[in-house]
PDB file of N, CA and C in Angstrom:
ATOM      1  N   MET A  11      -2.763   6.066  39.931  1.00 66.00           N
ATOM      2  CA  MET A  11      -2.325   5.195  41.215  1.00 66.00           C
ATOM      3  C   MET A  11      -1.319   4.409  40.752  1.00 66.00           C
ATOM      4  N   LYS A  12       0.251   4.610  41.234  1.00 79.00           N
ATOM      5  CA  LYS A  12       0.958   4.149  41.384  1.00 79.00           C
ATOM      6  C   LYS A  12       0.752   3.250  42.767  1.00 79.00           C
ATOM      7  N   ILE A  13       1.511   1.510  41.673  1.00 69.00           N
ATOM      8  CA  ILE A  13       1.652   0.859  43.111  1.00 69.00           C
ATOM      9  C   ILE A  13       3.098   0.658  43.170  1.00 69.00           C
ATOM     10  N   PRO A  14       4.186   0.467  43.811  1.00 81.00           N
ATOM     11  CA  PRO A  14       5.599  -0.129  43.991  1.00 81.00           C
ATOM     12  C   PRO A  14       5.730  -1.126  43.254  1.00 81.00           C
ATOM     13  N   GLN A  15       6.793  -1.176  42.749  1.00 84.00           N
ATOM     14  CA  GLN A  15       7.173  -2.488  41.655  1.00 84.00           C
ATOM     15  C   GLN A  15       7.643  -3.351  43.214  1.00 84.00           C
ATOM     16  N   ARG A  16       8.064  -3.066  44.388  1.00 87.00           N
ATOM     17  CA  ARG A  16       7.849  -4.264  44.742  1.00 87.00           C
ATOM     18  C   ARG A  16       6.933  -5.189  45.571  1.00 87.00           C
ATOM     19  N   LYS A  17       5.924  -4.422  45.864  1.00 87.00           N
ATOM     20  CA  LYS A  17       4.789  -5.123  46.320  1.00 87.00           C
ATOM     21  C   LYS A  17       4.267  -5.533  44.801  1.00 87.00           C
ATOM     22  N   ILE A  18       4.446  -5.377  43.762  1.00 83.00           N
ATOM     23  CA  ILE A  18       4.096  -6.455  42.767  1.00 83.00           C
ATOM     24  C   ILE A  18       4.800  -7.670  41.982  1.00 83.00           C
ATOM     25  N   SER A  19       6.580  -7.332  42.150  1.00 86.00           N
ATOM     26  CA  SER A  19       6.896  -8.447  43.108  1.00 86.00           C
ATOM     27  C   SER A  19       5.956  -9.766  43.664  1.00 86.00           C
ATOM     28  N   GLN A  20       6.376  -8.946  45.077  1.00 87.00           N
ATOM     29  CA  GLN A  20       5.755  -9.872  45.959  1.00 87.00           C
ATOM     30  C   GLN A  20       4.381 -10.423  44.948  1.00 87.00           C
ATOM     31  N   ILE A  21       3.932  -9.528  45.023  1.00 84.00           N
ATOM     32  CA  ILE A  21       2.333 -10.368  44.693  1.00 84.00           C
ATOM     33  C   ILE A  21       2.722 -11.384  43.588  1.00 84.00           C
ATOM     34  N   PHE A  22       3.274 -11.133  42.340  1.00 83.00           N
ATOM     35  CA  PHE A  22       2.966 -12.027  41.419  1.00 83.00           C
ATOM     36  C   PHE A  22       4.138 -12.738  42.210  1.00 83.00           C
ATOM     37  N   ASN A  23       4.961 -12.897  42.831  1.00 82.00           N
ATOM     38  CA  ASN A  23       5.861 -14.060  43.199  1.00 82.00           C
ATOM     39  C   ASN A  23       5.334 -15.232  43.679  1.00 82.00           C
ATOM     40  N   PHE A  24       3.570 -14.580  44.715  1.00 82.00           N
ATOM     41  CA  PHE A  24       2.831 -15.527  45.122  1.00 82.00           C
ATOM     42  C   PHE A  24       1.863 -16.200  44.365  1.00 82.00           C
ATOM     43  N   LEU A  25       1.375 -15.301  44.061  1.00 78.00           N
ATOM     44  CA  LEU A  25       0.777 -16.147  42.442  1.00 78.00           C
ATOM     45  C   LEU A  25       1.680 -16.981  41.766  1.00 78.00           C
ATOM     46  N   HIS A  26       2.656 -16.979  41.341  1.00 78.00           N
ATOM     47  CA  HIS A  26       3.485 -18.151  40.663  1.00 78.00           C
ATOM     48  C   HIS A  26       3.692 -19.465  41.731  1.00 78.00           C
ATOM     49  N   ALA A  27       4.034 -19.114  43.134  1.00 77.00           N
ATOM     50  CA  ALA A  27       4.077 -20.343  43.842  1.00 77.00           C
ATOM     51  C   ALA A  27       2.386 -21.174  43.494  1.00 77.00           C
ATOM     52  N   LEU A  28       1.343 -19.820  43.996  1.00 74.00           N
ATOM     53  CA  LEU A  28       0.025 -20.960  43.544  1.00 74.00           C
ATOM     54  C   LEU A  28      -0.247 -21.113  42.712  1.00 74.00           C
ATOM     55  N   SER A  29       0.687 -20.758  41.766  1.00 69.00           N
ATOM     56  CA  SER A  29       0.003 -21.258  40.726  1.00 69.00           C
ATOM     57  C   SER A  29       1.220 -23.151  40.116  1.00 69.00           C
ATOM     58  N   GLU A  30       2.327 -22.948  40.863  1.00 70.00           N
ATOM     59  CA  GLU A  30       3.364 -24.246  40.626  1.00 70.00           C
ATOM     60  C   GLU A  30       2.656 -25.388  41.342  1.00 70.00           C
ATOM     61  N   LYS A  31       1.474 -24.526  42.724  1.00 67.00           N
ATOM     62  CA  LYS A  31       1.427 -25.672  43.101  1.00 67.00           C
ATOM     63  C   LYS A  31       0.226 -26.189  42.532  1.00 67.00           C
ATOM     64  N   LYS A  32      -0.473 -26.175  41.126  1.00 61.00           N
ATOM     65  CA  LYS A  32      -2.043 -26.370  40.334  1.00 61.00           C
ATOM     66  C   LYS A  32      -2.780 -26.077  41.304  1.00 61.00           C
ATOM     67  N   THR A  33      -2.582 -25.173  41.674  1.00 55.00           N
ATOM     68  CA  THR A  33      -4.627 -24.263  42.060  1.00 55.00           C
ATOM     69  C   THR A  33      -5.005 -24.072  40.666  1.00 55.00           C
ATOM     70  N   LYS A  34      -6.260 -23.928  41.219  1.00 57.00           N
ATOM     71  CA  LYS A  34      -7.414 -23.958  40.219  1.00 57.00           C
ATOM     72  C   LYS A  34      -8.099 -22.311  39.862  1.00 57.00           C
ATOM     73  N   PHE A  35      -6.685 -21.966  38.797  1.00 56.00           N
ATOM     74  CA  PHE A  35      -5.783 -20.601  38.318  1.00 56.00           C
ATOM     75  C   PHE A  35      -6.715 -20.768  37.156  1.00 56.00           C
ATOM     76  N   PRO A  36      -7.565 -20.037  36.356  1.00 60.00           N
ATOM     77  CA  PRO A  36      -7.910 -19.630  34.912  1.00 60.00           C
ATOM     78  C   PRO A  36      -6.217 -19.359  34.525  1.00 60.00           C
ATOM     79  N   LYS A  37      -6.765 -20.290  33.126  1.00 63.00           N
ATOM     80  CA  LYS A  37      -5.133 -21.277  32.086  1.00 63.00           C
ATOM     81  C   LYS A  37      -5.363 -18.981  31.990  1.00 63.00           C
ATOM     82  N   ASP A  38      -5.574 -18.520  31.135  1.00 62.00           N
ATOM     83  CA  ASP A  38      -5.546 -17.145  30.566  1.00 62.00           C
ATOM     84  C   ASP A  38      -4.618 -16.025  32.314  1.00 62.00           C
ATOM     85  N   PHE A  39      -4.882 -16.349  32.937  1.00 67.00           N
ATOM     86  CA  PHE A  39      -4.184 -15.490  33.924  1.00 67.00           C
ATOM     87  C   PHE A  39      -3.274 -15.982  34.450  1.00 67.00           C
ATOM     88  N   LEU A  40      -2.455 -17.793  34.303  1.00 64.00           N
ATOM     89  CA  LEU A  40      -1.007 -17.941  34.400  1.00 64.00           C
ATOM     90  C   LEU A  40      -0.850 -17.330  33.222  1.00 64.00           C
ATOM     91  N   GLY A  41      -0.798 -17.081  31.785  1.00 68.00           N
ATOM     92  CA  GLY A  41      -0.486 -16.933  30.400  1.00 68.00           C
ATOM     93  C   GLY A  41      -0.417 -15.676  30.387  1.00 68.00           C
ATOM     94  N   PHE A  42      -1.148 -14.286  31.531  1.00 67.00           N
ATOM     95  CA  PHE A  42      -1.260 -12.845  31.653  1.00 67.00           C
ATOM     96  C   PHE A  42       0.018 -12.972  33.043  1.00 67.00           C
ATOM     97  N   SER A  43       0.387 -14.141  34.185  1.00 64.00           N
ATOM     98  CA  SER A  43       1.312 -13.278  34.850  1.00 64.00           C
ATOM     99  C   SER A  43       2.306 -13.964  34.505  1.00 64.00           C
ATOM    100  N   THR A  44       2.917 -14.777  33.417  1.00 64.00           N
ATOM    101  CA  THR A  44       3.988 -15.454  33.165  1.00 64.00           C
ATOM    102  C   THR A  44       4.586 -14.292  31.807  1.00 64.00           C
ATOM    103  N   LYS A  45       3.579 -13.886  31.323  1.00 66.00           N
ATOM    104  CA  LYS A  45       4.090 -12.736  30.162  1.00 66.00           C
ATOM    105  C   LYS A  45       4.745 -11.564  31.087  1.00 66.00           C
ATOM    106  N   PHE A  46       3.495 -12.149  32.193  1.00 63.00           N
ATOM    107  CA  PHE A  46       4.165 -10.124  32.529  1.00 63.00           C
ATOM    108  C   PHE A  46       5.685 -10.359  33.676  1.00 63.00           C
ATOM    109  N   ARG A  47       5.914 -11.043  34.020  1.00 62.00           N
ATOM    110  CA  ARG A  47       6.936 -11.587  34.955  1.00 62.00           C
ATOM    111  C   ARG A  47       8.468 -11.350  33.891  1.00 62.00           C
ATOM    112  N   LYS A  48       8.061 -12.115  32.250  1.00 59.00           N
ATOM    113  CA  LYS A  48       9.547 -12.158  31.770  1.00 59.00           C
ATOM    114  C   LYS A  48       9.445 -10.497  31.124  1.00 59.00           C
ATOM    115  N   THR A  49       8.499  -9.431  31.183  1.00 50.00           N
ATOM    116  CA  THR A  49       8.637  -7.949  30.834  1.00 50.00           C
ATOM    117  C   THR A  49       9.346  -7.610  32.143  1.00 50.00           C
TER     118      THR A  49
END
């Protein structure tokens, strides 16, 4: 199942915005999302 790249980046931008507001996200997930965004 292929997800459109634009949709993925929208989701990660949203998650990143949430993480910057210091929501209660698991740290390993935040580490994953930052690693994902850098690639």
